[in-house]
Amino acid sequence: MELLEIFLLNDLKEISDELGLALEGVSVPDMRKLSKKIFLNNKNHSRLYEICQEQLCNSVYQVRFFCSLLTGYISSYNEEYLDLIRYGYCKDDNWRVQEANAKAFNIFCELKGYEESKGIINEWIKDKNENVRRAVTEGLRVWTSKPYFKDHPQEAIKILSILKSDKSLYVQKSVANCFSDISKYYPDLVIECFGSWNYLDKSSMYIIKRGCRHIKDNCPDKYRVLVEKMNE
């Protein structure tokens, strides 16, 4: 059965079964294309939300992956739908679904507008669930390539700095990678940011060391000054 036809079915159980058959083995790039196709061809967003809600426990991870992406799309019309990702799909045990959550969050921000999404971004980045926090940091990579943040890199750095003392290694790695990305284009801003952190904090030091990889290679003199400051 074609994917578009599946979403026209009335019985949620039948939809779940058919989605499992249709999506099993589908690649990630194709998943993104298919979720966008469903979004553009079905204006009944409340019905799409109901279907995505029903798939939280679908045994086929590709279905959960797909529905997280689809929720990102429909949330641009109703922000309340975004809670399905935050409180539902972000509790999924499958790491692939967590990658989908990051992509879905970026889809939402892209459609709503990154500047307009700052409130949601700041709210999610302070969530107690590490998967929610990482959905923000990983989803918006490369931060300074996104509209608004491209023109306001200091805003991206300011938001990411909220997590400088995060206790989750999972989040620390993502934040460090985000800073590493940004440092390729704005090394001085990253160095200035790191220069104000608490060097006795283990989380901060982990992020600094991993986040300075490009600075160390491409701006050795500036990196040396930062290291000297950290060792004072």
CSV table of C-alpha atoms in Angstrom, one decimal:
chain,number,residue,atom,x,y,z
A,1,MET,CA,0.0,0.0,0.0
A,2,GLU,CA,1.3,3.5,-0.9
A,3,LEU,CA,2.2,5.7,2.1
A,4,LEU,CA,-0.3,8.4,1.1
A,5,GLU,CA,-3.1,5.8,1.1
A,6,ILE,CA,-2.1,4.5,4.5
A,7,PHE,CA,-2.8,7.9,6.0
A,8,LEU,CA,-6.3,7.9,4.6
A,9,LEU,CA,-7.2,4.7,6.5
A,10,ASN,CA,-9.6,5.1,9.4
A,11,ASP,CA,-8.5,2.4,11.8
A,12,LEU,CA,-5.4,3.3,13.8
A,13,LYS,CA,-4.3,-0.3,14.3
A,14,GLU,CA,-4.4,-0.9,10.6
A,15,ILE,CA,-2.4,2.3,10.0
A,16,SER,CA,0.2,1.1,12.5
A,17,ASP,CA,0.5,-2.3,10.8
A,18,GLU,CA,0.7,-0.8,7.3
A,19,LEU,CA,3.3,1.8,8.3
A,20,GLY,CA,5.5,-0.9,9.7
A,21,LEU,CA,5.4,-2.7,6.4
A,22,ALA,CA,5.9,0.4,4.3
A,23,LEU,CA,8.8,2.0,6.3
A,24,GLU,CA,10.9,-1.0,7.4
A,25,GLY,CA,14.2,-0.7,5.7
A,26,VAL,CA,13.7,2.8,4.4
A,27,SER,CA,16.8,5.0,4.5
A,28,VAL,CA,17.0,8.2,6.6
A,29,PRO,CA,17.2,10.6,3.6
A,30,ASP,CA,14.1,8.9,2.1
A,31,MET,CA,12.4,9.1,5.5
A,32,ARG,CA,12.8,12.9,5.5
A,33,LYS,CA,11.4,13.1,1.9
A,34,LEU,CA,8.4,10.9,2.8
A,35,SER,CA,7.5,12.7,6.0
A,36,LYS,CA,7.6,16.1,4.1
A,37,LYS,CA,5.4,14.6,1.3
A,38,ILE,CA,2.8,13.4,3.8
A,39,PHE,CA,2.9,16.9,5.5
A,40,LEU,CA,2.4,18.7,2.2
A,41,ASN,CA,-0.4,16.4,1.0
A,42,ASN,CA,-2.4,16.2,4.1
A,43,LYS,CA,-3.8,19.3,5.7
A,44,ASN,CA,-5.6,17.5,8.5
A,45,HIS,CA,-2.8,18.2,11.0
A,46,SER,CA,-4.8,17.1,14.0
A,47,ARG,CA,-5.4,13.7,12.4
A,48,LEU,CA,-1.6,13.4,11.6
A,49,TYR,CA,-0.9,14.2,15.2
A,50,GLU,CA,-3.3,11.5,16.4
A,51,ILE,CA,-1.5,9.0,14.1
A,52,CYS,CA,2.0,10.1,15.3
A,53,GLN,CA,0.8,9.8,18.9
A,54,GLU,CA,-0.4,6.3,18.3
A,55,GLN,CA,3.0,5.2,16.9
A,56,LEU,CA,5.0,6.0,20.1
A,57,CYS,CA,5.1,2.3,20.9
A,58,ASN,CA,5.3,0.9,17.4
A,59,SER,CA,7.8,-2.0,17.4
A,60,VAL,CA,9.3,-0.9,14.1
A,61,TYR,CA,11.8,1.9,14.9
A,62,GLN,CA,11.6,3.3,11.4
A,63,VAL,CA,7.9,4.1,12.1
A,64,ARG,CA,8.8,6.0,15.2
A,65,PHE,CA,11.6,7.8,13.4
A,66,PHE,CA,9.3,8.8,10.6
A,67,CYS,CA,6.6,10.0,13.0
A,68,SER,CA,9.0,12.1,14.9
A,69,LEU,CA,10.0,13.9,11.7
A,70,LEU,CA,6.4,14.3,10.7
A,71,THR,CA,5.6,15.8,14.1
A,72,GLY,CA,8.3,18.3,13.5
A,73,TYR,CA,6.5,19.4,10.4
A,74,ILE,CA,3.0,19.7,11.8
A,75,SER,CA,4.3,21.4,15.0
A,76,SER,CA,5.1,24.5,12.8
A,77,TYR,CA,1.4,25.0,12.6
A,78,ASN,CA,0.6,24.1,16.2
A,79,GLU,CA,3.4,24.4,18.8
A,80,GLU,CA,1.5,22.2,21.2
A,81,TYR,CA,2.2,19.2,18.9
A,82,LEU,CA,5.9,19.6,19.7
A,83,ASP,CA,5.3,18.2,23.2
A,84,LEU,CA,4.8,14.8,21.6
A,85,ILE,CA,8.5,14.9,20.7
A,86,ARG,CA,9.6,16.4,24.0
A,87,TYR,CA,7.6,14.2,26.3
A,88,GLY,CA,7.1,11.2,24.0
A,89,TYR,CA,9.7,10.4,21.4
A,90,CYS,CA,12.5,11.9,23.5
A,91,LYS,CA,11.9,9.0,25.9
A,92,ASP,CA,12.6,6.4,23.2
A,93,ASP,CA,15.4,4.0,23.9
A,94,ASN,CA,16.5,3.7,20.3
A,95,TRP,CA,19.4,6.1,19.5
A,96,ARG,CA,18.2,6.4,15.9
A,97,VAL,CA,14.9,7.9,17.1
A,98,GLN,CA,16.9,10.4,19.1
A,99,GLU,CA,18.6,11.4,15.9
A,100,ALA,CA,15.2,11.8,14.4
A,101,ASN,CA,14.1,14.0,17.3
A,102,ALA,CA,17.1,16.3,16.6
A,103,LYS,CA,16.1,16.5,12.9
A,104,ALA,CA,12.5,17.1,13.8
A,105,PHE,CA,13.4,20.0,16.1
A,106,ASN,CA,15.4,21.6,13.4
A,107,ILE,CA,12.5,21.1,10.9
A,108,PHE,CA,10.2,23.0,13.4
A,109,CYS,CA,12.7,25.8,13.8
A,110,GLU,CA,13.3,26.1,10.1
A,111,LEU,CA,9.6,26.4,9.3
A,112,LYS,CA,8.8,28.7,12.2
A,113,GLY,CA,12.0,30.7,11.8
A,114,TYR,CA,15.1,30.4,14.0
A,115,GLU,CA,14.8,33.8,15.6
A,116,GLU,CA,11.1,33.2,16.2
A,117,SER,CA,12.0,29.9,17.8
A,118,LYS,CA,14.4,31.3,20.4
A,119,GLY,CA,11.9,30.9,23.2
A,120,ILE,CA,11.3,27.2,22.5
A,121,ILE,CA,15.1,26.7,22.0
A,122,ASN,CA,15.8,28.2,25.4
A,123,GLU,CA,13.1,26.2,27.0
A,124,TRP,CA,14.1,22.9,25.6
A,125,ILE,CA,17.8,23.4,26.2
A,126,LYS,CA,17.0,23.7,30.0
A,127,ASP,CA,14.9,20.5,30.0
A,128,LYS,CA,15.7,17.8,32.6
A,129,ASN,CA,15.8,15.1,29.9
A,130,GLU,CA,19.2,14.9,28.3
A,131,ASN,CA,17.6,13.7,25.1
A,132,VAL,CA,15.6,16.9,24.8
A,133,ARG,CA,18.6,19.1,25.5
A,134,ARG,CA,20.6,17.2,22.9
A,135,ALA,CA,17.8,17.4,20.3
A,136,VAL,CA,18.4,21.2,20.4
A,137,THR,CA,22.2,21.2,20.3
A,138,GLU,CA,22.5,18.4,17.7
A,139,GLY,CA,19.5,19.4,15.7
A,140,LEU,CA,20.7,23.0,15.0
A,141,ARG,CA,24.2,22.0,13.9
A,142,VAL,CA,25.9,23.7,12.2
A,143,TRP,CA,24.4,26.6,14.3
A,144,THR,CA,26.0,29.4,12.5
A,145,SER,CA,24.9,28.1,9.1
A,146,LYS,CA,21.3,28.6,10.0
A,147,PRO,CA,19.4,31.8,9.2
A,148,TYR,CA,19.5,34.4,12.0
A,149,PHE,CA,22.4,32.6,13.8
A,150,LYS,CA,24.5,33.0,10.7
A,151,ASP,CA,24.2,36.8,11.2
A,152,HIS,CA,24.2,36.6,15.0
A,153,PRO,CA,26.8,33.9,15.9
A,154,GLN,CA,27.2,35.4,19.4
A,155,GLU,CA,23.5,34.4,20.0
A,156,ALA,CA,24.3,30.8,19.1
A,157,ILE,CA,27.3,30.8,21.5
A,158,LYS,CA,25.2,32.4,24.3
A,159,ILE,CA,22.6,29.7,24.0
A,160,LEU,CA,25.1,26.8,23.9
A,161,SER,CA,26.9,28.3,26.9
A,162,ILE,CA,23.8,27.5,29.0
A,163,LEU,CA,25.0,23.9,28.9
A,164,LYS,CA,28.6,24.6,29.9
A,165,SER,CA,28.2,22.7,33.2
A,166,ASP,CA,25.8,20.0,31.9
A,167,LYS,CA,26.5,16.7,33.7
A,168,SER,CA,25.5,14.5,30.8
A,169,LEU,CA,28.4,13.3,28.7
A,170,TYR,CA,26.0,12.7,25.9
A,171,VAL,CA,25.1,16.4,25.9
A,172,GLN,CA,28.7,17.5,26.6
A,173,LYS,CA,29.9,15.8,23.4
A,174,SER,CA,27.2,17.5,21.3
A,175,VAL,CA,27.9,20.9,22.8
A,176,ALA,CA,31.6,20.5,22.2
A,177,ASN,CA,31.0,19.5,18.6
A,178,CYS,CA,28.8,22.6,18.2
A,179,PHE,CA,31.5,24.9,19.5
A,180,SER,CA,34.1,23.1,17.3
A,181,ASP,CA,31.8,23.8,14.3
A,182,ILE,CA,31.5,27.4,15.1
A,183,SER,CA,35.2,27.8,15.8
A,184,LYS,CA,36.0,27.2,12.2
A,185,TYR,CA,34.4,30.5,11.3
A,186,TYR,CA,34.5,32.5,14.5
A,187,PRO,CA,37.5,31.3,16.5
A,188,ASP,CA,37.8,34.6,18.4
A,189,LEU,CA,34.2,34.5,19.6
A,190,VAL,CA,34.6,30.9,20.9
A,191,ILE,CA,37.9,31.7,22.6
A,192,GLU,CA,36.3,34.8,24.2
A,193,CYS,CA,33.5,32.6,25.5
A,194,PHE,CA,35.7,29.8,26.8
A,195,GLY,CA,37.9,32.5,28.5
A,196,SER,CA,35.1,33.3,30.9
A,197,TRP,CA,34.3,29.8,32.0
A,198,ASN,CA,35.1,28.1,35.3
A,199,TYR,CA,38.1,25.9,34.7
A,200,LEU,CA,37.5,23.9,37.9
A,201,ASP,CA,34.3,22.6,36.4
A,202,LYS,CA,34.9,19.2,34.8
A,203,SER,CA,32.0,19.5,32.4
A,204,SER,CA,33.2,22.9,31.1
A,205,MET,CA,36.8,21.6,30.7
A,206,TYR,CA,35.6,18.6,28.7
A,207,ILE,CA,33.7,20.9,26.3
A,208,ILE,CA,36.6,23.4,26.0
A,209,LYS,CA,39.1,20.7,25.1
A,210,ARG,CA,36.9,19.0,22.5
A,211,GLY,CA,35.5,22.3,21.3
A,212,CYS,CA,39.0,23.7,20.6
A,213,ARG,CA,40.1,21.1,18.2
A,214,HIS,CA,40.1,23.4,15.2
A,215,ILE,CA,41.4,26.3,17.1
A,216,LYS,CA,44.4,24.3,18.3
A,217,ASP,CA,45.2,23.3,14.7
A,218,ASN,CA,44.5,26.6,12.9
A,219,CYS,CA,45.1,29.2,15.6
A,220,PRO,CA,47.9,27.8,17.8
A,221,ASP,CA,48.9,31.1,19.2
A,222,LYS,CA,45.4,32.0,20.4
A,223,TYR,CA,45.0,28.4,21.7
A,224,ARG,CA,48.2,28.8,23.7
A,225,VAL,CA,47.0,32.0,25.3
A,226,LEU,CA,43.8,30.2,26.3
A,227,VAL,CA,45.7,27.2,27.8
A,228,GLU,CA,47.9,29.6,29.8
A,229,LYS,CA,44.8,31.2,31.2
A,230,MET,CA,43.3,27.8,32.1
A,231,ASN,CA,46.5,26.9,33.9
A,232,GLU,CA,46.8,30.0,36.0
